[in-house]
Amino acid sequence: MAGNLARGNDLNIGQGTGLKIMTWAGVIFLLLPLIILIVFSFNDSRTVTHWEGFSLRWYKAVFLDDSLWLSVKNSLVIAIVSTLVTTILGTMCAMLLGKYRFKGRELFQNLLYVPVILPEIIFGVAILALFMLIKFPLGLISIICAHITFSFPFATLIILAKVINLPPSLEEASLDLGANRWQTFIRVILPNISPGVVSGALFAFTLSIDDFIATFFTAGVGSSTLPLKIYSLIKFGITPSINAISTILIVFTVTALFLTDRLQKSERIGRTVKLTIGGVFLAIILGLVAAPFFTTRGKKLNLYNFSTYIDESLIADFEKQTGIDVSLDYYNDNEELLSRLQMGVSGYDLIWPSGYMVKIMQSRGLIAPIDYRNIPNYKYITSALRKLSYDTTGKYYIPYAYGFTGIVYNSALIRDSVDSWNALWDERYRENILMLDDMREVFWAVYKMLGQTVDDDTARLQKALEMLVRQKPLLKKYESNATQEMMLSGDVWIAQTWNGLAARLNAIDPKFKFCRPREGVIFFVDNLCIPSGAPHKANAEKFINFLLDPANSATNMTTIRYAMPNERARLLLEPSLRDNGIIFPDISDVSELEVMQDMGPFNKKLDKAWTELKVK
Amino acid sequence: MLELKNLSKSYGQVKAVREVSLQIAKGEFFCLLGPSGCGKTTILRMIAGFEKVTAGHILLDGADITHDPPNRRDVNTVFQNYALFPNFNVTDNIGYGLKIKKIPVKEQANRIAEVIRLVGLEGFEMRMPGNLSGGQQQRVALARALINRPRVLLLDEPLSALDKKIAEQTRNELSELQKKVGITFIFVTHNQTEALAMADRIAVMKDGVIEQCDHPKEIYERPMTHFVADFIGSMNFFEGTMTGIDNQGYNITIPELGQVVMSQKETTPETDNQKHTEPVSELSTAFESQKNTMPSKSPVLFCIRPERMKIGLMAPAAYENGLSGTIRQKYYLGEITKFTVELSNKKLIAVIAQNYLLQLSNEFYDIGEQIWVTWSKTSGEVINVR
């Protein structure tokens, strides 16, 4: 009767055209980004915004990228294990809260909301502090623990709603009919709260698989997840390979959901079959989790580098030659590297800090002196770069690659020849200019343009700031990560950028030209350093020696397109590369070479000026 | 035999059940009757094992089961809302107990088929509980409990959620079923009609205490307390004083009536309760015991049921008591008419007349009419006021 009363069809409730339009608009709004992402994963272009024909090249790239697959595997293992544990704990907790009255119950239930309300970044810092305090090693297990901790309250609250709605008489009836408490739970309670348990599990899985913040804080050596990996890739431009991997993930998730649903509903598939499928699935997961513990061969080397800043085939060669098991994790900038080491994330044997960071790290005791007796190939390193200003002893670093910041421009759109920093202030390119989103790079460029050296002088800083404030309306934006992307798409005509990136753009299309401004440029040198307390220092030195071998160094340069201070290696390069003026700036006179360095107390003033500029 | 010895249950300061003692014979259809909150369901839940006993003991065939968990008691329950497992179909619901006990599959099937036939659920074996009517759900609940052949079956208001017609039909079926299976039934209800219709014995409860425990007829006809008299059926009460008592009956002085003589009723036991010879012997002593507890001059309540009274124009005969009054209200209720009569001292009493008798004798009374209310001297009960 109630059903008839509530039917309301004669009133046309829910039948209006307006409502239908709203609904479909909502659905499209939700799904459109995904559709675009999937479509452009088949795009035969480097850009995400211009369609240039169908291609599977990005899928090929994804399938060939071992480090990407490692992060996918990590993500899945973490998500599945944490989901399993979360669901079990959440169900237990929901049963406790939903069925029993005990002292402190209210308090406990309210405390559950704390991780839900708390900003995740606070939670991440807190759990990291805990791990550090109890000396818990950071890695897959620590990430899993963190994910369980923050997804457990969500799962509990979802399951609790179902438990509360479960009539207590069902449980009593089961006991009454002779079942013990466990049988009652398995046969009566669990099937009846299963929709809640499944949604709780799905929620936990979703939270885990796309978590960035808590993972970022708790990740250790070799435990980079897909979101961390994708974020580190973005640094070097969004390529459609990210679309491809996302599409694969979407297809995987949707298929898994669909299959789970079918398995649950299907009457024809027997219990044993379901149990077998579940068992096999569980065994695979456990195997994946357990594998690292069994395959540890004792000979290991943990690298921590910028993304795409080493030819990974070299790592494979090194593994083959020495039998050492190498893992490679990525950071996005020097500050991230510093914070990870300061947090106490130990386990890395080799890092790639920039010059100014070497000085900071050395002053804080984060890096150890390198024993050159173990690195005979050090002899190939250009002597000009052996004792730079940031470490005049030269004991703590080995120069890896160097370059400088200049201007890249699209010569199809900018007819004039560009030879000065002033071009970035040119009114004609209004809204088509890009500056790096990096306080040092931006201010240093201004200082150069004004013909001044960077020092602790407030008046000069004020002058520089005024210049930048004047420039700001002309800019597209401050951007470090998508320069290549925006140049390729034509959104940006002229950009402040690194020479290596300009070389890459030039290789794609010669219309992208690079200019080394006549006022002068700032060099950067990225270095190889060994963190204090690195667990496999000897292996790290072995690897450095391997990298410095001229043949290997040449291979590496060919891939990453940044100059390495290894004269013998340069001779081995293809002529087009060897004589490329963009990649190999003239560094013959080291006294002219101004290397970006740490400014000490001036940093604070600079930081303030930068913030002022950004908010204006 | 199920025996409760000084059974008590407290929730903090609240005493839900106070020192209840009961003996329920094997095969008896026993009913716990009382208003909500009287403790009847609490007793049932203590027998089932869902509630911890505060004090006292529960004995099943001599064995103390007071502290056994529910799944170790040879007792099954039919729940008020049936508590069918929504995730199982009818067959799996009914077979749940057998499956838990790991009875061989073949025997399970046979017993399920048997009990499905017993409760008349053929053709519904594969239905899910959500697709059954209330009556059908109730049968499934019953079958699910009965299939375990418990020594005692507990029924917690099993008819309260059903439509009146279906409840009546189920009531009859339940009685028959109980006779067929011979299992002790303990039935909890607040509905006196159900209790009177089905039970062999009824315990009327109030505030955690059994006020009276007896056969339905005795409960109705010889209520021992004001509460029982008031709760079962409808009753007119008169306050009075015991002025004399002898082997023939009582002499009571009532303000409205003056001197009322009440003859002792015959105490021949009813034949349809033959099998309960024990309780019946208690019955015949009722008058004797009352006689001893009611000294002369003590305040008493005289109570008489509306249907025992007659409306007429004639003054009472020698074998009758009577009162004059005015009809104030009159409700025609199909088989009966219910009158409210105002006595000379403004007190209102209820009188019920069978319509067919009124029609037979061509007697019709209207509001405002002056009449006599009369009843036999053997009618009515005297209750001691403590």
GROMACS .gro file of C-alpha atoms in nm, chain A residues 169-170 172-180 183-184 187-188 191-192, chain B residues 45 50 71 76-77 79 81 83-87 96-97 100 144 148:
model
   34
  169SER     CA    1   1.732  -1.050   1.682
  170LEU     CA    2   1.907  -1.198   1.375
  172GLU     CA    3   1.999  -1.404   1.865
  173ALA     CA    4   1.808  -1.624   1.625
  174SER     CA    5   2.129  -1.774   1.500
  175LEU     CA    6   2.260  -1.842   1.849
  176ASP     CA    7   1.921  -1.979   1.940
  177LEU     CA    8   1.941  -2.227   1.653
  178GLY     CA    9   2.265  -2.366   1.787
  179ALA     CA   10   2.529  -2.162   1.609
  180ASN     CA   11   2.820  -2.031   1.808
  183GLN     CA   12   2.932  -1.931   1.292
  184THR     CA   13   2.680  -1.656   1.354
  187ARG     CA   14   2.675  -1.707   0.819
  188VAL     CA   15   2.441  -1.434   0.935
  191PRO     CA   16   2.635  -1.163   0.463
  192ASN     CA   17   2.392  -0.903   0.592
  661ARG     CA   18   1.473  -1.413   2.701
  666PHE     CA   19   1.971  -1.393   2.572
  687ASN     CA   20   2.336  -2.228   2.152
  692ASN     CA   21   1.423  -2.253   2.042
  693THR     CA   22   1.258  -1.920   1.989
  695PHE     CA   23   1.084  -1.399   1.746
  697ASN     CA   24   0.959  -0.984   1.414
  699ALA     CA   25   1.415  -1.256   1.262
  700LEU     CA   26   1.439  -1.450   0.938
  701PHE     CA   27   1.785  -1.438   0.781
  702PRO     CA   28   1.740  -1.207   0.480
  703ASN     CA   29   2.032  -1.368   0.300
  712TYR     CA   30   1.987  -2.344   0.944
  713GLY     CA   31   1.979  -2.529   1.276
  716ILE     CA   32   2.490  -2.598   1.216
  760ARG     CA   33   1.287  -2.296   1.159
  764ASN     CA   34   1.526  -2.873   1.579
   0.00000   0.00000   0.00000
